[in-house]
């Protein structure tokens, strides 16, 4: 049972445009969400997160939106840059349990 | 300097062999985790340890065992490797306590079982 789902395996975006990566979850107990970025031959690195008490969190070019009623979150990257090409994982957690549940990942390619 | 290191980085082995993957960290974190990554499945939790005396199974622990030798070291063993254990394996660490949700990952071990 996949509790966190990223339904788009891949996404291709023009440099300078907005990239939108989506993530859905089924467990309403999740109260904290994270996005990780992964380059080839490296481990995932933390990008941005959001608590369930918020609906938006922004950090530079990266913004995460949370819609709790729809159990949906999205990561916006504006403007997209070639260095953003990577696999992005959405993850969810019940705070205190400290076990992250990951989505399948979306491979983002930024075209020049 | 890498805070979370994994050895080996790549390993090819044969079915039935015993394999150990090692993880060391200099972050001083109490909590350590082992994940595997498969195409289309994301990262799945194999085992986790909240301190040296605490070991817990994750969602896919069958065929694996772990040892927490010290706060800084957490090793994963495949007692008798099989081809469907071919995957990328990641170790991760985190601080303990509510609010410490971020996990820090090592560079990964690519394991191939022939």
GROMACS .gro file of C-alpha atoms in nm:
model
  226
    1UNK     CA    1   0.000   0.000   0.000
    2UNK     CA    2   0.174   0.314  -0.124
    3UNK     CA    3   0.093   0.582   0.132
    4UNK     CA    4   0.287   0.852  -0.055
    5UNK     CA    5   0.254   0.869  -0.431
    6UNK     CA    6   0.428   1.066  -0.700
    7UNK     CA    7   0.234   0.980  -1.010
    8UNK     CA    8   0.465   1.144  -1.262
    9UNK     CA    9   0.784   0.941  -1.309
   10UNK     CA   10   0.938   1.219  -1.516
   11UNK     CA   11   0.895   1.584  -1.604
   12UNK     CA   12   1.070   1.797  -1.865
   13UNK     CA   13   1.074   2.178  -1.833
   14UNK     CA   14   1.235   2.459  -2.025
   15UNK     CA   15   1.506   2.656  -1.845
   16UNK     CA   16   1.362   2.967  -1.685
   17UNK     CA   17   1.009   2.830  -1.664
   18UNK     CA   18   0.826   2.697  -1.359
   19UNK     CA   19   0.864   2.332  -1.257
   20UNK     CA   20   0.576   2.183  -1.059
   21UNK     CA   21   0.621   1.845  -0.894
   22UNK     CA   22   0.323   1.679  -0.733
   23UNK     CA   23   0.275   1.437  -0.446
   24UNK     CA   24  -0.034   1.274  -0.293
   25UNK     CA   25  -0.069   1.092   0.036
   26UNK     CA   26  -0.333   0.872   0.190
   27UNK     CA   27  -0.253   0.870   0.562
   28UNK     CA   28  -0.422   1.166   0.734
   29UNK     CA   29  -0.193   1.116   1.036
   30UNK     CA   30   0.106   1.253   0.846
   31UNK     CA   31   0.184   1.595   0.990
   32UNK     CA   32   0.513   1.690   0.831
   33UNK     CA   33   0.630   1.670   0.472
   34UNK     CA   34   0.970   1.697   0.310
   35UNK     CA   35   1.118   1.716  -0.037
   36UNK     CA   36   1.453   1.560  -0.116
   37UNK     CA   37   1.665   1.604  -0.425
   38UNK     CA   38   1.891   1.330  -0.558
   39UNK     CA   39   2.170   1.353  -0.813
   40UNK     CA   40   2.317   1.037  -0.972
   41UNK     CA   41   2.576   0.859  -0.756
   42UNK     CA   42   2.483   1.069  -0.453
   43UNK     CA   43   2.249   1.027  -0.161
   44UNK     CA   44   1.926   1.227  -0.133
   45UNK     CA   45   1.968   1.574   0.014
   46UNK     CA   46   1.703   1.770   0.198
   47UNK     CA   47   1.549   2.054  -0.001
   48UNK     CA   48   1.248   2.200   0.177
   49UNK     CA   49   0.976   2.097   0.419
   50UNK     CA   50   0.636   2.200   0.548
   51UNK     CA   51   0.439   2.136   0.862
   52UNK     CA   52   0.074   2.040   0.839
   53UNK     CA   53  -0.018   2.359   1.025
   54UNK     CA   54   0.094   2.561   0.724
   55UNK     CA   55  -0.019   2.567   0.364
   56UNK     CA   56   0.291   2.722   0.211
   57UNK     CA   57   0.662   2.738   0.275
   58UNK     CA   58   0.908   2.928   0.060
   59UNK     CA   59   1.287   2.913   0.036
   60UNK     CA   60   1.439   3.109  -0.248
   61UNK     CA   61   1.333   2.959  -0.579
   62UNK     CA   62   1.156   2.669  -0.405
   63UNK     CA   63   0.803   2.678  -0.266
   64UNK     CA   64   0.606   2.390  -0.124
   65UNK     CA   65   0.227   2.405  -0.107
   66UNK     CA   66   0.014   2.178   0.109
   67UNK     CA   67  -0.357   2.110   0.057
   68UNK     CA   68  -0.459   1.896   0.353
   69UNK     CA   69  -0.819   1.848   0.245
   70UNK     CA   70  -0.698   1.701  -0.085
   71UNK     CA   71  -0.402   1.525   0.078
   72UNK     CA   72  -0.182   1.681  -0.185
   73UNK     CA   73   0.142   1.874  -0.188
   74UNK     CA   74   0.342   2.030  -0.463
   75UNK     CA   75   0.690   2.169  -0.510
   76UNK     CA   76   0.732   2.475  -0.732
   77UNK     CA   77   1.070   2.574  -0.868
   78UNK     CA   78   1.088   2.920  -1.023
   79UNK     CA   79   1.282   2.988  -1.235
   80UNK     CA   80   1.405   2.640  -1.325
   81UNK     CA   81   1.778   2.605  -1.384
   82UNK     CA   82   1.984   2.327  -1.546
   83UNK     CA   83   2.130   2.236  -1.206
   84UNK     CA   84   1.778   2.151  -1.089
   85UNK     CA   85   1.784   1.840  -1.309
   86UNK     CA   86   1.762   1.555  -1.059
   87UNK     CA   87   1.523   1.305  -0.906
   88UNK     CA   88   1.290   1.459  -0.648
   89UNK     CA   89   1.139   1.255  -0.368
   90UNK     CA   90   0.843   1.359  -0.160
   91UNK     CA   91   0.839   1.219   0.196
   92UNK     CA   92   0.592   1.227   0.481
   93UNK     CA   93   0.621   1.162   0.853
   94UNK     CA   94   0.417   1.140   1.168
   95UNK     CA   95   0.621   1.359   1.401
   96UNK     CA   96   0.757   1.160   1.692
   97UNK     CA   97   0.756   0.837   1.494
   98UNK     CA   98   1.055   0.963   1.292
   99UNK     CA   99   1.001   0.716   1.010
  100UNK     CA  100   0.991   0.884   0.673
  101UNK     CA  101   0.764   0.738   0.406
  102UNK     CA  102   0.883   0.820   0.055
  103UNK     CA  103   0.713   0.854  -0.278
  104UNK     CA  104   0.848   0.686  -0.589
  105UNK     CA  105   1.032   0.993  -0.712
  106UNK     CA  106   1.001   1.221  -1.016
  107UNK     CA  107   1.292   1.273  -1.253
  108UNK     CA  108   1.306   1.641  -1.347
  109UNK     CA  109   1.496   1.744  -1.659
  110UNK     CA  110   1.557   2.111  -1.729
  111UNK     CA  111   1.622   2.178  -2.095
  112UNK     CA  112   1.836   2.473  -2.204
  113UNK     CA  113   3.417   1.600   0.471
  114UNK     CA  114   3.135   1.351   0.435
  115UNK     CA  115   2.923   1.329   0.751
  116UNK     CA  116   2.767   0.995   0.658
  117UNK     CA  117   2.987   0.745   0.480
  118UNK     CA  118   2.906   0.409   0.332
  119UNK     CA  119   3.136   0.125   0.230
  120UNK     CA  120   3.164  -0.024  -0.020
  121UNK     CA  121   3.025   0.214  -0.281
  122UNK     CA  122   2.978  -0.063  -0.533
  123UNK     CA  123   2.964  -0.439  -0.488
  124UNK     CA  124   2.894  -0.728  -0.719
  125UNK     CA  125   2.832  -1.063  -0.558
  126UNK     CA  126   2.681  -1.400  -0.633
  127UNK     CA  127   2.360  -1.561  -0.516
  128UNK     CA  128   2.398  -1.724  -0.175
  129UNK     CA  129   2.691  -1.512  -0.057
  130UNK     CA  130   2.687  -1.319   0.270
  131UNK     CA  131   2.733  -0.946   0.226
  132UNK     CA  132   2.784  -0.667   0.477
  133UNK     CA  133   2.730  -0.300   0.402
  134UNK     CA  134   2.872  -0.054   0.648
  135UNK     CA  135   2.768   0.294   0.751
  136UNK     CA  136   2.956   0.541   0.968
  137UNK     CA  137   2.858   0.892   1.074
  138UNK     CA  138   3.033   1.183   1.238
  139UNK     CA  139   2.718   1.387   1.295
  140UNK     CA  140   2.667   1.263   1.651
  141UNK     CA  141   2.312   1.155   1.570
  142UNK     CA  142   2.148   0.884   1.776
  143UNK     CA  143   1.914   0.756   1.508
  144UNK     CA  144   2.025   0.558   1.204
  145UNK     CA  145   1.834   0.401   0.917
  146UNK     CA  146   1.885   0.167   0.622
  147UNK     CA  147   1.684   0.212   0.301
  148UNK     CA  148   1.686   0.053  -0.038
  149UNK     CA  149   1.595   0.230  -0.360
  150UNK     CA  150   1.445   0.047  -0.655
  151UNK     CA  151   1.330   0.206  -0.981
  152UNK     CA  152   0.966   0.310  -0.956
  153UNK     CA  153   0.944   0.228  -0.585
  154UNK     CA  154   1.126   0.514  -0.418
  155UNK     CA  155   1.312   0.453  -0.091
  156UNK     CA  156   1.184   0.182   0.139
  157UNK     CA  157   1.287   0.140   0.500
  158UNK     CA  158   1.468  -0.185   0.586
  159UNK     CA  159   1.574  -0.136   0.949
  160UNK     CA  160   1.619   0.153   1.188
  161UNK     CA  161   1.787   0.209   1.521
  162UNK     CA  162   1.704   0.483   1.768
  163UNK     CA  163   2.007   0.411   1.986
  164UNK     CA  164   2.276   0.147   2.030
  165UNK     CA  165   2.044  -0.090   2.216
  166UNK     CA  166   1.742  -0.035   1.994
  167UNK     CA  167   1.684  -0.214   1.662
  168UNK     CA  168   1.355  -0.210   1.472
  169UNK     CA  169   1.229  -0.369   1.153
  170UNK     CA  170   1.112  -0.150   0.870
  171UNK     CA  171   0.868  -0.236   0.595
  172UNK     CA  172   1.100  -0.475   0.405
  173UNK     CA  173   1.328  -0.642   0.660
  174UNK     CA  174   1.300  -1.003   0.535
  175UNK     CA  175   1.637  -1.133   0.416
  176UNK     CA  176   1.830  -0.861   0.600
  177UNK     CA  177   1.983  -0.817   0.943
  178UNK     CA  178   2.157  -0.523   1.110
  179UNK     CA  179   2.406  -0.450   1.381
  180UNK     CA  180   2.452  -0.122   1.569
  181UNK     CA  181   2.810  -0.153   1.686
  182UNK     CA  182   2.833   0.198   1.827
  183UNK     CA  183   2.647   0.526   1.807
  184UNK     CA  184   2.839   0.606   1.491
  185UNK     CA  185   2.820   0.269   1.315
  186UNK     CA  186   2.528   0.076   1.169
  187UNK     CA  187   2.584  -0.219   0.939
  188UNK     CA  188   2.342  -0.406   0.714
  189UNK     CA  189   2.390  -0.774   0.630
  190UNK     CA  190   2.242  -0.991   0.362
  191UNK     CA  191   2.281  -1.341   0.502
  192UNK     CA  192   2.230  -1.517   0.170
  193UNK     CA  193   2.205  -1.272  -0.115
  194UNK     CA  194   1.948  -1.321  -0.390
  195UNK     CA  195   1.912  -1.138  -0.723
  196UNK     CA  196   1.604  -0.939  -0.618
  197UNK     CA  197   1.819  -0.771  -0.353
  198UNK     CA  198   1.999  -0.592  -0.635
  199UNK     CA  199   1.938  -0.225  -0.552
  200UNK     CA  200   2.083   0.101  -0.426
  201UNK     CA  201   2.121   0.099  -0.049
  202UNK     CA  202   2.128   0.416   0.158
  203UNK     CA  203   2.213   0.478   0.520
  204UNK     CA  204   2.066   0.782   0.692
  205UNK     CA  205   2.086   0.952   1.031
  206UNK     CA  206   1.876   1.193   1.230
  207UNK     CA  207   1.861   1.368   1.562
  208UNK     CA  208   1.618   1.231   1.819
  209UNK     CA  209   1.300   1.401   1.925
  210UNK     CA  210   0.986   1.562   1.795
  211UNK     CA  211   1.067   1.833   1.546
  212UNK     CA  212   1.383   1.667   1.419
  213UNK     CA  213   1.233   1.526   1.102
  214UNK     CA  214   1.514   1.571   0.856
  215UNK     CA  215   1.728   1.270   0.779
  216UNK     CA  216   2.080   1.296   0.638
  217UNK     CA  217   2.179   1.039   0.380
  218UNK     CA  218   2.504   0.874   0.287
  219UNK     CA  219   2.619   0.846  -0.076
  220UNK     CA  220   2.477   0.497  -0.123
  221UNK     CA  221   2.601   0.148  -0.209
  222UNK     CA  222   2.513  -0.004  -0.542
  223UNK     CA  223   2.473  -0.378  -0.488
  224UNK     CA  224   2.439  -0.626  -0.772
  225UNK     CA  225   2.355  -0.990  -0.696
  226UNK     CA  226   2.419  -1.223  -0.988
   0.00000   0.00000   0.00000
